[in-house]
Short mmCIF file of C-alpha atoms and ligand atoms in Angstrom, two decimals:
data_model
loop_
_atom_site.label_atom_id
_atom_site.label_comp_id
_atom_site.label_asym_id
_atom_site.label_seq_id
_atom_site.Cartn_x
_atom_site.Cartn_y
_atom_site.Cartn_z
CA UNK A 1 0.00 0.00 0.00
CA UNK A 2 1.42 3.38 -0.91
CA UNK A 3 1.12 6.43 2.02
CA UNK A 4 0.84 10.27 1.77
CA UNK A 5 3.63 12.02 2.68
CA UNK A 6 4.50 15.53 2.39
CA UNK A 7 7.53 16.98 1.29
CA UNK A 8 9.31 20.36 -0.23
CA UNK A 9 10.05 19.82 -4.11
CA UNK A 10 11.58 21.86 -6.84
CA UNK A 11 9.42 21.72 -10.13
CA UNK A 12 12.21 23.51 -12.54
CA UNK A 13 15.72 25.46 -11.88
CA UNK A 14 14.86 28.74 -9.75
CA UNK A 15 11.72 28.20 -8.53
CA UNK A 16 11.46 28.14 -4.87
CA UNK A 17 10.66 25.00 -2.73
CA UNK A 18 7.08 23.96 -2.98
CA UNK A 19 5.22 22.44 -0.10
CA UNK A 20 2.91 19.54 -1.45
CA UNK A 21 1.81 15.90 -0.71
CA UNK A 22 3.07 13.07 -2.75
CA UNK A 23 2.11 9.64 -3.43
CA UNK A 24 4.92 7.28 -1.65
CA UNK A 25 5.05 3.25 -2.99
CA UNK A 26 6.00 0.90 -0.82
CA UNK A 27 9.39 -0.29 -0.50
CA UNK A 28 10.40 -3.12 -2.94
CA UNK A 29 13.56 -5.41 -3.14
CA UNK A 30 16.24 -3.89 -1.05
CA UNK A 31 14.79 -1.61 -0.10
CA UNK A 32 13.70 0.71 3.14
CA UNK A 33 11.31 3.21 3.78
CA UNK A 34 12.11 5.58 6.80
CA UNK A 35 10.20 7.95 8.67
CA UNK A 36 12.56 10.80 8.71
CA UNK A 37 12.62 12.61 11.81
CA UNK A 38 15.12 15.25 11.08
CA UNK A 39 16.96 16.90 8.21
CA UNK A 40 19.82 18.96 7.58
CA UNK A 41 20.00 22.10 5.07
CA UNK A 42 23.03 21.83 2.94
CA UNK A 43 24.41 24.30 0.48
CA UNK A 44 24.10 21.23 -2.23
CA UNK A 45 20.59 21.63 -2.25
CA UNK A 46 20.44 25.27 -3.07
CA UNK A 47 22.63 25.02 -5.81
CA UNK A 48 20.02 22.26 -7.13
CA UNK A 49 16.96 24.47 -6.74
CA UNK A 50 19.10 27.82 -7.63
CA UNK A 51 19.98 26.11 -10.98
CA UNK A 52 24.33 26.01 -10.41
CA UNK A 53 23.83 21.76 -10.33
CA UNK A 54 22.13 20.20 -12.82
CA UNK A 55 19.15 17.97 -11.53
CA UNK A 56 16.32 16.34 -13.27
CA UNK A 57 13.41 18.20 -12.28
CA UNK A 58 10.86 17.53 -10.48
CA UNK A 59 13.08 16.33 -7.39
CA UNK A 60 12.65 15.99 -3.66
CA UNK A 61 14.78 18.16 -1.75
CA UNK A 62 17.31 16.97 0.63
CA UNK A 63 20.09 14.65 1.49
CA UNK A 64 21.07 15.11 4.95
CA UNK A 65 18.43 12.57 6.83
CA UNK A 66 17.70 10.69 10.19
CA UNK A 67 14.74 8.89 11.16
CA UNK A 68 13.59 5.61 11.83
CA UNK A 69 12.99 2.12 9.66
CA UNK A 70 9.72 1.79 9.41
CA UNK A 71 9.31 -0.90 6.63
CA UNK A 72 11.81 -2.84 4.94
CA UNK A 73 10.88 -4.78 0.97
CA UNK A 74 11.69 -7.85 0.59
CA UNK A 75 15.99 -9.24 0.88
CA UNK A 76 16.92 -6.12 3.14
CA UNK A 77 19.98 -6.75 5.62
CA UNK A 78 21.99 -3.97 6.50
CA UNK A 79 18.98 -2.68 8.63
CA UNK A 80 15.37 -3.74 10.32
CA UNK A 81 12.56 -2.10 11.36
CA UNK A 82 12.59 -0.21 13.91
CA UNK A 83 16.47 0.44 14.20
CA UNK A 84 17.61 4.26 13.98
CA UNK A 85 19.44 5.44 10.72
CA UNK A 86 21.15 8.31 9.04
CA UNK A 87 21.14 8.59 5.01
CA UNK A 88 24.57 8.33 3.28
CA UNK A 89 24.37 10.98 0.68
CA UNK A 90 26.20 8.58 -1.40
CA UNK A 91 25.41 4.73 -1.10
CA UNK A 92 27.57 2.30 -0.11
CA UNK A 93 27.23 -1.14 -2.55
CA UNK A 94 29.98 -2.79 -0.40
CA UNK A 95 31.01 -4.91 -3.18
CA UNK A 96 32.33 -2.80 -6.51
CA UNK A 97 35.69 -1.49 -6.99
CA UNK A 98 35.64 1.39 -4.47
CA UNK A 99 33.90 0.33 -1.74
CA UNK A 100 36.14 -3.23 -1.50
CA UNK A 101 39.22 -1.15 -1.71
CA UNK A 102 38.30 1.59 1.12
CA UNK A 103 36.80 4.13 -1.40
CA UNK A 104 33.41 3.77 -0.22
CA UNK A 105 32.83 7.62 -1.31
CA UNK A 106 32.93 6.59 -4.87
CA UNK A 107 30.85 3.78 -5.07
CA UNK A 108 29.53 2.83 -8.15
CA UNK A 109 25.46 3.17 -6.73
CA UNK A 110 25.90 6.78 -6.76
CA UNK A 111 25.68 6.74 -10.49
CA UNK A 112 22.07 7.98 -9.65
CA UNK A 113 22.44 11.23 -7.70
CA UNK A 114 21.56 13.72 -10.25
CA UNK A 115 18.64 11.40 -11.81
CA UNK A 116 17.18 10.35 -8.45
CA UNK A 117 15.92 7.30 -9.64
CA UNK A 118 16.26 3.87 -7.61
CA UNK A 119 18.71 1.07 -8.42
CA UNK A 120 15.82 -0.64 -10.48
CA UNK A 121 15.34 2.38 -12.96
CA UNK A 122 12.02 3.53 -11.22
CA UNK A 123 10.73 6.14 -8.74
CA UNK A 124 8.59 6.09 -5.65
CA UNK A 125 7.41 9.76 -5.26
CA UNK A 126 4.74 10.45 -7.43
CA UNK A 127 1.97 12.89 -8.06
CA UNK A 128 -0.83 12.95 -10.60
CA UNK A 129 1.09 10.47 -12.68
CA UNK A 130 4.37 12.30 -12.58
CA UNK A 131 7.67 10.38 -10.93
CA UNK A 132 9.45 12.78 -8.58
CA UNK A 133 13.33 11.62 -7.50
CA UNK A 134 14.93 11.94 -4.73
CA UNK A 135 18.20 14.35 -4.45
CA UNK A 136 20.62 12.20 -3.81
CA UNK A 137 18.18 9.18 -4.28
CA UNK A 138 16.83 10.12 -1.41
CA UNK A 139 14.86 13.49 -0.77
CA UNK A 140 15.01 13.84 3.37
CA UNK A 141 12.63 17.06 2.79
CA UNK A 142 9.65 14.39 3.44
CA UNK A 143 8.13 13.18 5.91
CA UNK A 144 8.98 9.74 4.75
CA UNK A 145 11.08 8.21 1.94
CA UNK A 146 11.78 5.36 0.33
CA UNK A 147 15.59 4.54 -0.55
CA UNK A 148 17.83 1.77 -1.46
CA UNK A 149 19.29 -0.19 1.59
CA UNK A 150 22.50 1.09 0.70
CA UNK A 151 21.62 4.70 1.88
CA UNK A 152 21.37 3.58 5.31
CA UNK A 153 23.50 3.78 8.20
CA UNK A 154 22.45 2.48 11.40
CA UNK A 155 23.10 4.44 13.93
CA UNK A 156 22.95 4.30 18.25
CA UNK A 157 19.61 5.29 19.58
CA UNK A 158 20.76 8.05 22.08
CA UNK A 159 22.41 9.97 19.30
CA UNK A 160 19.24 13.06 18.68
CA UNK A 161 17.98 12.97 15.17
CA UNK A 162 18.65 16.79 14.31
CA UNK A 163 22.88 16.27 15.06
CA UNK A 164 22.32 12.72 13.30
CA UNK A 165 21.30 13.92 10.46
CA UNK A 166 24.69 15.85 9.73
CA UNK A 167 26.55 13.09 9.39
CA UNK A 168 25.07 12.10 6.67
CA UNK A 169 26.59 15.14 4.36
CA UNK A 170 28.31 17.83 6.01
CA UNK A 171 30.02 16.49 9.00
CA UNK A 172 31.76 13.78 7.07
CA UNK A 173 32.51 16.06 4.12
CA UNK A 174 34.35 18.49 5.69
CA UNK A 175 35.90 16.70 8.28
CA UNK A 176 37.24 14.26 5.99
CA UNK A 177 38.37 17.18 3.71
CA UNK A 178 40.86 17.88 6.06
CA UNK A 179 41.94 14.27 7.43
CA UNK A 180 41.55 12.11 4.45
CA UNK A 181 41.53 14.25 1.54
CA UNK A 182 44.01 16.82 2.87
CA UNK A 183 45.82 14.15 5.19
CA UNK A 184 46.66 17.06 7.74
CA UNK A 185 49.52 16.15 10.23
CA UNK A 186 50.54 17.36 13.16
CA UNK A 187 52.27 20.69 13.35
CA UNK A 188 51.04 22.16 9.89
CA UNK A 189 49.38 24.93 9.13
CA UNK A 190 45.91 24.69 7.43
CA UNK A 191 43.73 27.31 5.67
CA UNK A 192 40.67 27.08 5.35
CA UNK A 193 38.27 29.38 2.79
CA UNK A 194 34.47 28.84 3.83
CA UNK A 195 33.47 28.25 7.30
CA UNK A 196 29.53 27.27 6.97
CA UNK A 197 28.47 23.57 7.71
CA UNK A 198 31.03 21.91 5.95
CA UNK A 199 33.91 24.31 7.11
CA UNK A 200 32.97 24.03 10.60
CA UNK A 201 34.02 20.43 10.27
CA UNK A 202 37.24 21.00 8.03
CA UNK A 203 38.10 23.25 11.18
CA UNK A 204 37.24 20.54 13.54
CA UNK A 205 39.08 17.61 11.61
CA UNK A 206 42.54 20.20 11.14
CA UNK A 207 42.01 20.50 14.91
CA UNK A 208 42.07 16.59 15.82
CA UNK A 209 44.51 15.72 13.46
CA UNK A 210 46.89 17.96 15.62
CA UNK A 211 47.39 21.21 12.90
CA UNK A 212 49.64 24.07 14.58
CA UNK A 213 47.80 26.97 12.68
CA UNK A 214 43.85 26.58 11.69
CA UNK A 215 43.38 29.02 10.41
CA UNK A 216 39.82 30.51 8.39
CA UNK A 217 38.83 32.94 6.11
CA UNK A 218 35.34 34.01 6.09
CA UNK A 219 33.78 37.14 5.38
CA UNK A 220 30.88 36.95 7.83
CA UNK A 221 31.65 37.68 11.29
CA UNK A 222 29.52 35.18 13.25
CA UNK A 223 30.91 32.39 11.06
CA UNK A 224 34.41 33.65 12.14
CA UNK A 225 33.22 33.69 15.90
CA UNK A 226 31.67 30.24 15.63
CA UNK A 227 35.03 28.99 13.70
CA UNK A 228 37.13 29.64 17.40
CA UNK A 229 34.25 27.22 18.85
CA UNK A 230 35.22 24.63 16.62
CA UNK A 231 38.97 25.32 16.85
CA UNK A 232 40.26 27.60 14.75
CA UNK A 233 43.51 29.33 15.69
CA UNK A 234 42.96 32.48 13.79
CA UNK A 235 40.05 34.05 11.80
CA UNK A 236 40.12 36.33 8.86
CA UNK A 237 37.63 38.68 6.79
CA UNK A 238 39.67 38.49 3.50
CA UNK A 239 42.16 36.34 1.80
CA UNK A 240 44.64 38.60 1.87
CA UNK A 241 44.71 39.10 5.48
CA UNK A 242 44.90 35.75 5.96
CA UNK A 243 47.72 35.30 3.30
CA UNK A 244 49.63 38.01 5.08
CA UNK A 245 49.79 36.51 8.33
CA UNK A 246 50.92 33.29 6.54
CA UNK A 247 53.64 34.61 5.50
CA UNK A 248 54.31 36.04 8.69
CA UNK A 249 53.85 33.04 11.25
CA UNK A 250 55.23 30.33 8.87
CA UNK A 251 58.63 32.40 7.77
CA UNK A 252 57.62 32.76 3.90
CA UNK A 253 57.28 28.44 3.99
CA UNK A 254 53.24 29.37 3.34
CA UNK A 255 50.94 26.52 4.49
CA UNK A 256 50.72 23.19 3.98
CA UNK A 257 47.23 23.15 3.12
CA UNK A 258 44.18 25.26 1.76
CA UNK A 259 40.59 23.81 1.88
CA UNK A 260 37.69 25.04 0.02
CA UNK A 261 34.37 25.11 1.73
CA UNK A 262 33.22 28.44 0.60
CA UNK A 263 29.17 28.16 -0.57
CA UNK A 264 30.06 29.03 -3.89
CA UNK A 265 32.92 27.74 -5.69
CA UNK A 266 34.81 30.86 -7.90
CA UNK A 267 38.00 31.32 -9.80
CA UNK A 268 39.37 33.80 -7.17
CA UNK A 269 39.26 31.41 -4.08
CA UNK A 270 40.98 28.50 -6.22
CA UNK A 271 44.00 31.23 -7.07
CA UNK A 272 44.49 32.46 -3.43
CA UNK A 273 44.24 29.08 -2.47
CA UNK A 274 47.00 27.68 -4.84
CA UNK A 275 49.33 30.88 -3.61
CA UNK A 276 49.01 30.37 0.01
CA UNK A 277 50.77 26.84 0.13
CA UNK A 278 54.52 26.75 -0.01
CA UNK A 279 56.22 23.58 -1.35
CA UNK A 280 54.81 20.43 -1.65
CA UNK A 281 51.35 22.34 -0.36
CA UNK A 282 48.15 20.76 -1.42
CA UNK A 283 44.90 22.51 -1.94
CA UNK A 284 41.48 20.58 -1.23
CA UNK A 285 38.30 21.61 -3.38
CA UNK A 286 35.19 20.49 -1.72
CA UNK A 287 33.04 23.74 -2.73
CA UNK A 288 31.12 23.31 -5.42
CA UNK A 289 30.05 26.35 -8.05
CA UNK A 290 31.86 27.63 -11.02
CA UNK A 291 35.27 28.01 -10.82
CA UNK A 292 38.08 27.38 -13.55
CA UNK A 293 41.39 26.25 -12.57
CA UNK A 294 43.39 28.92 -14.56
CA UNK A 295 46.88 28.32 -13.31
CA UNK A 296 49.89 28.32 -15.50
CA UNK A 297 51.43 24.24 -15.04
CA UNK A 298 54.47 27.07 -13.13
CA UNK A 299 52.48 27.16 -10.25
CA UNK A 300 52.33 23.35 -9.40
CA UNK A 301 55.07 22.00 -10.74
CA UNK A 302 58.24 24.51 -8.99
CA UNK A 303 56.68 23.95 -5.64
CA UNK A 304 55.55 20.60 -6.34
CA UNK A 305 51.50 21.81 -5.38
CA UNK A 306 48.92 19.48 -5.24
CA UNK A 307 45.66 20.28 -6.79
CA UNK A 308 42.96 17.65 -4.91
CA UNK A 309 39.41 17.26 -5.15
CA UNK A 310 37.30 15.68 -2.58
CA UNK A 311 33.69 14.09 -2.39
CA UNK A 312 32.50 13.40 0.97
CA UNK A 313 35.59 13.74 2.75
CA UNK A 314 36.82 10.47 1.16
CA UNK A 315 35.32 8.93 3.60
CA UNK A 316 33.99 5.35 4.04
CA UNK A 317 31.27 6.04 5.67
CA UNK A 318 30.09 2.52 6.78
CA UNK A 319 33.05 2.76 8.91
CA UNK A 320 33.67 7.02 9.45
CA UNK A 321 29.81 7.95 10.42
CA UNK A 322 30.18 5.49 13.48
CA UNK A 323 33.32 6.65 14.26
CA UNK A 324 32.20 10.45 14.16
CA UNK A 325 29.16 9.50 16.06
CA UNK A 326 32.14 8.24 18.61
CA UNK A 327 34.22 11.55 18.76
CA UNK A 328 30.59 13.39 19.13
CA UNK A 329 30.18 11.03 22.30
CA UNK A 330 33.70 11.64 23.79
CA UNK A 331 33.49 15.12 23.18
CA UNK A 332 36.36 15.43 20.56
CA UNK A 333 33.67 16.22 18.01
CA UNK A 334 31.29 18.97 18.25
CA UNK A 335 27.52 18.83 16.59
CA UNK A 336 25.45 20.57 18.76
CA UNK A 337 27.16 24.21 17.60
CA UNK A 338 26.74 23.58 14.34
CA UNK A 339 22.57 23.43 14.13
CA UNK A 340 22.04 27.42 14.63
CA UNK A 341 18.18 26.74 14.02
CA UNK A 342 15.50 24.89 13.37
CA UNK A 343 12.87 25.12 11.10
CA UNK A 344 9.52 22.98 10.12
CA UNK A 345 9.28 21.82 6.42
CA UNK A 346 7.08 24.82 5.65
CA UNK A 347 10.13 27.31 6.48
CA UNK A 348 12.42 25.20 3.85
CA UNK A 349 12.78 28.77 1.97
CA UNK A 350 13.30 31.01 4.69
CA UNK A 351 16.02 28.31 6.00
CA UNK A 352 17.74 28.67 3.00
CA UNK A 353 17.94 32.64 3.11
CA UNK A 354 19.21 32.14 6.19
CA UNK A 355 21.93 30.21 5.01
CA UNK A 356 22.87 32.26 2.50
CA UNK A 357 22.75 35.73 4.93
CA UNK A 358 25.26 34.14 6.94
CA UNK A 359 22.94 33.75 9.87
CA UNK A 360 23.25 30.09 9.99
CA UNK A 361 26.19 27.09 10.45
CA UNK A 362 23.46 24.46 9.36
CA UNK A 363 19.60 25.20 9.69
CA UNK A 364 17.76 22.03 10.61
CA UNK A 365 14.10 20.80 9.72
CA UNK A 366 12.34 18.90 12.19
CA UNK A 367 9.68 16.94 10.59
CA UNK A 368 5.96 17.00 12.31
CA UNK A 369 4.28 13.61 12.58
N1 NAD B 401 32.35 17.77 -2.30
C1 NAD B 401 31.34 17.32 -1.55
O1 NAD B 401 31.21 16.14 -1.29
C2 NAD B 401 30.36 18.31 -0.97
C3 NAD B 401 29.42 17.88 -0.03
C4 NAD B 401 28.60 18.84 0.58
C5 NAD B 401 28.68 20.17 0.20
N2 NAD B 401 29.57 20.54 -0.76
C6 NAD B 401 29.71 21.95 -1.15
O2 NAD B 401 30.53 22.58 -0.18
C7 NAD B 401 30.22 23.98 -0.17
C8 NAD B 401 29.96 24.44 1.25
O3 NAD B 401 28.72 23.90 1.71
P1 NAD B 401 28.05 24.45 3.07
O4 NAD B 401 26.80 23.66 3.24
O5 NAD B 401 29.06 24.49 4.15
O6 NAD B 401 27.68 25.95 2.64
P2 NAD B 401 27.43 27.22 3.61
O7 NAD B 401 26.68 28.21 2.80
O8 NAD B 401 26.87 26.75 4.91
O9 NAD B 401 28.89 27.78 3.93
C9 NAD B 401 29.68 28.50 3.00
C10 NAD B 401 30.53 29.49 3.77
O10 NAD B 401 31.43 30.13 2.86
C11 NAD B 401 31.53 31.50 3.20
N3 NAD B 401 32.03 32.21 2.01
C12 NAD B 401 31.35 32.60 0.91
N4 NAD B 401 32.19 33.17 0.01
C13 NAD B 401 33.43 33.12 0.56
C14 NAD B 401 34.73 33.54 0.13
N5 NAD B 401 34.92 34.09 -1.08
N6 NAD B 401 35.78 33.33 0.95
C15 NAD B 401 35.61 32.75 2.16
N7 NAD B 401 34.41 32.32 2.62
C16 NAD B 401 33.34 32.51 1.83
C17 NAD B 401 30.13 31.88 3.65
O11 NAD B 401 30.13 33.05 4.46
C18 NAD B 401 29.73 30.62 4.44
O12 NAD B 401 30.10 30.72 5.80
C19 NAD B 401 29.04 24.15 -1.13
O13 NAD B 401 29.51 24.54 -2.39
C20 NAD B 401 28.45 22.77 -1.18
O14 NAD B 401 27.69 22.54 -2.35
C21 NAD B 401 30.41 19.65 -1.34
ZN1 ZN B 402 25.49 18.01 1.37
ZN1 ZN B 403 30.11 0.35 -4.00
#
């Protein structure tokens, strides 16, 4: 039997979220349906609706999710009903080249993402006789979805749904940004460009993994405030502020690394990025947006630079969300500062102005039942 749910959709590029009940099927083979309890607001999402991402259209919104099992279809194993999960924004097959050589990030199931379609090639949000996908495959802006088996994380039932749902996107991402993808050590200095939900955690992961300098660049000032929460060592308006006192502190050596996390991805960042690590420096670009990499081969190849991009933190998150979930226990990890507010589905848009007036580290939608 199929069930009503409601949910926030985009119909075409620039049109704002729409409030509106869809038609949900059941789950079928391998898959789950969860009653979502909680969901995050990522900057991923507005590029979707804003038109920067391409996304078939018309598509559920959202792919930071926690909630509970609440049917399974038919073969399902990697969760039952009843236990508590967070979404992966990217699934996790276990079995194809990635995932069985620690490169879960890249699994081959996320061919999907920007279609929003189910492994089988069909959909399970419709309306009037029109298939709406999930972003992500999955579409966390409802009060229940249907996903693929490999979306699902189980997760410890004392861990709240609103902090849960981070770690299914933006926790990860930028924490792994800086430990896997950057591979920060201790004693370097780190810059990082961006300091919204995804920075917060680059700033956090720099932190653990023992970084002398962490240092952030952010044009709004509570961003810079909340950055010392989450362990930065110094803050900065501009980039050249912050390039100046690289300079200064590391003796003309520049840093080892710069991480992008800024909302929108531009030429200008990527430059100031690539000239603030010295030799052997490696720059991180997790931002998405539009931004050309217009650097003459000069650049990288005197100082031996690095030039790395990074989905989801290269993390495996079968094995990383856990372990996050850990840190967040023991205190090391901090996810409580990073939900500023909360909204119900209904305030999807003003969350997202929010988010982009720099009032906001994440905005989170708790879902009414
Ligand atoms: N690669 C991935 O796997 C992945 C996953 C999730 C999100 N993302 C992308 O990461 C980016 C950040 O996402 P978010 O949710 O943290 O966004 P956000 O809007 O919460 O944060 C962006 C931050 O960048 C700051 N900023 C804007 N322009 C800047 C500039 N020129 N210099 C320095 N700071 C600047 C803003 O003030 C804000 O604090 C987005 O582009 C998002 O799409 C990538
Ligand atoms: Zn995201
Ligand atoms: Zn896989």
């Amino acid at each position: 039997m199929s069930i009503v749910t409601r949910a926030a959709v985009c119909r075409a590029p620039g049109t704002p979220w729409e409030i509106t009940e869809l038609e949900l099927d059941e789950p079928r083979a391998n898959e789950v349906r969860i009653k979502y309890y909680a969901a995050g607001l990522c900057h991923s999402d507005d590029h979707i609706q804003k038109g920067d991402a391409p996304m078939r259209m018309p598509v559920v919104g959202g792919h930071e999710g926690a909630g509970v099992v609440d049917a399974v279809g038919p073969g399902v194993t990697r969760v039952a009903v009843g236990d508590h999960v967070v979404c992966s924004f990217i699934p996790v097959c276990g079995k194809c080249r990635y995932c069985s050589t620690a490169r879960q990030a890249l699994c081959d199931e996320g061919k999907n993402a920007g279609i929003g379609v189910l492994p089988d090639g069909t959909f399970r949000f419709h309306q009037n006789g029109e298939d709406f996908g999930g972003l992500c495959v999955l579409g966390t802006f409802s009060q229940y979805g249907v996903v693929s088996e490999f979306s699902c994380i189980k997760i410890p039932e004392d861990i709240p749904f609103d902090v849960a749902s981070l770690v299914g996107c933006g926790v990860p991402t930028g924490w792994g940004s800086a430990v896997h993808a950057a591979g920060v050590r201790a004693g370097q200095t780190v810059v990082i460009y961006g300091c919204g939900g995804v920075g917060s955690n680059a700033v956090q992961g720099a932190r653990l993994a023992g970084a002398k300098n962490v240092i952030v660049v952010d044009p709004v000032e509570f961003k810079r405030d909340m950055a010392k929460v989450f362990g930065a060592t110094h803050t900065f308006a501009s980039a050249k502020e912050a390039h100046d006192f690289v300079v200064e502190t590391t003796w003309g050596e520049l840093a080892d690394h710069a991480i992008i996390t800024v909302g929108i991805l531009n030429d200008e960042v990527i430059k100031n990025a690539v000239q603030v690590v010295g030799k052997a420096g490696q720059v991180t670009i997790t931002a998405v947006g539009n931004g050309w990499i217009d650097e003459n081969p000069g650049m990288l190849i005197g100082y031996q630079r690095r030039i790395q991009g990074s989905i989801f933190g290269m993390c495996n998150p079968l094995y990383d969300v856990p372990r996050l979930l850990e840190l967040y226990r023991s205190g090391d990890l901090k996810l409580d500062e990073l939900i500023t507010r909360r909204y119900r589905l209904d305030e999807v848009n003003q969350g997202y102005q929010d988010m982009l007036d720099g009032k906001n580290i994440r905005g989170v939608i708790i879902h009414e039942h």
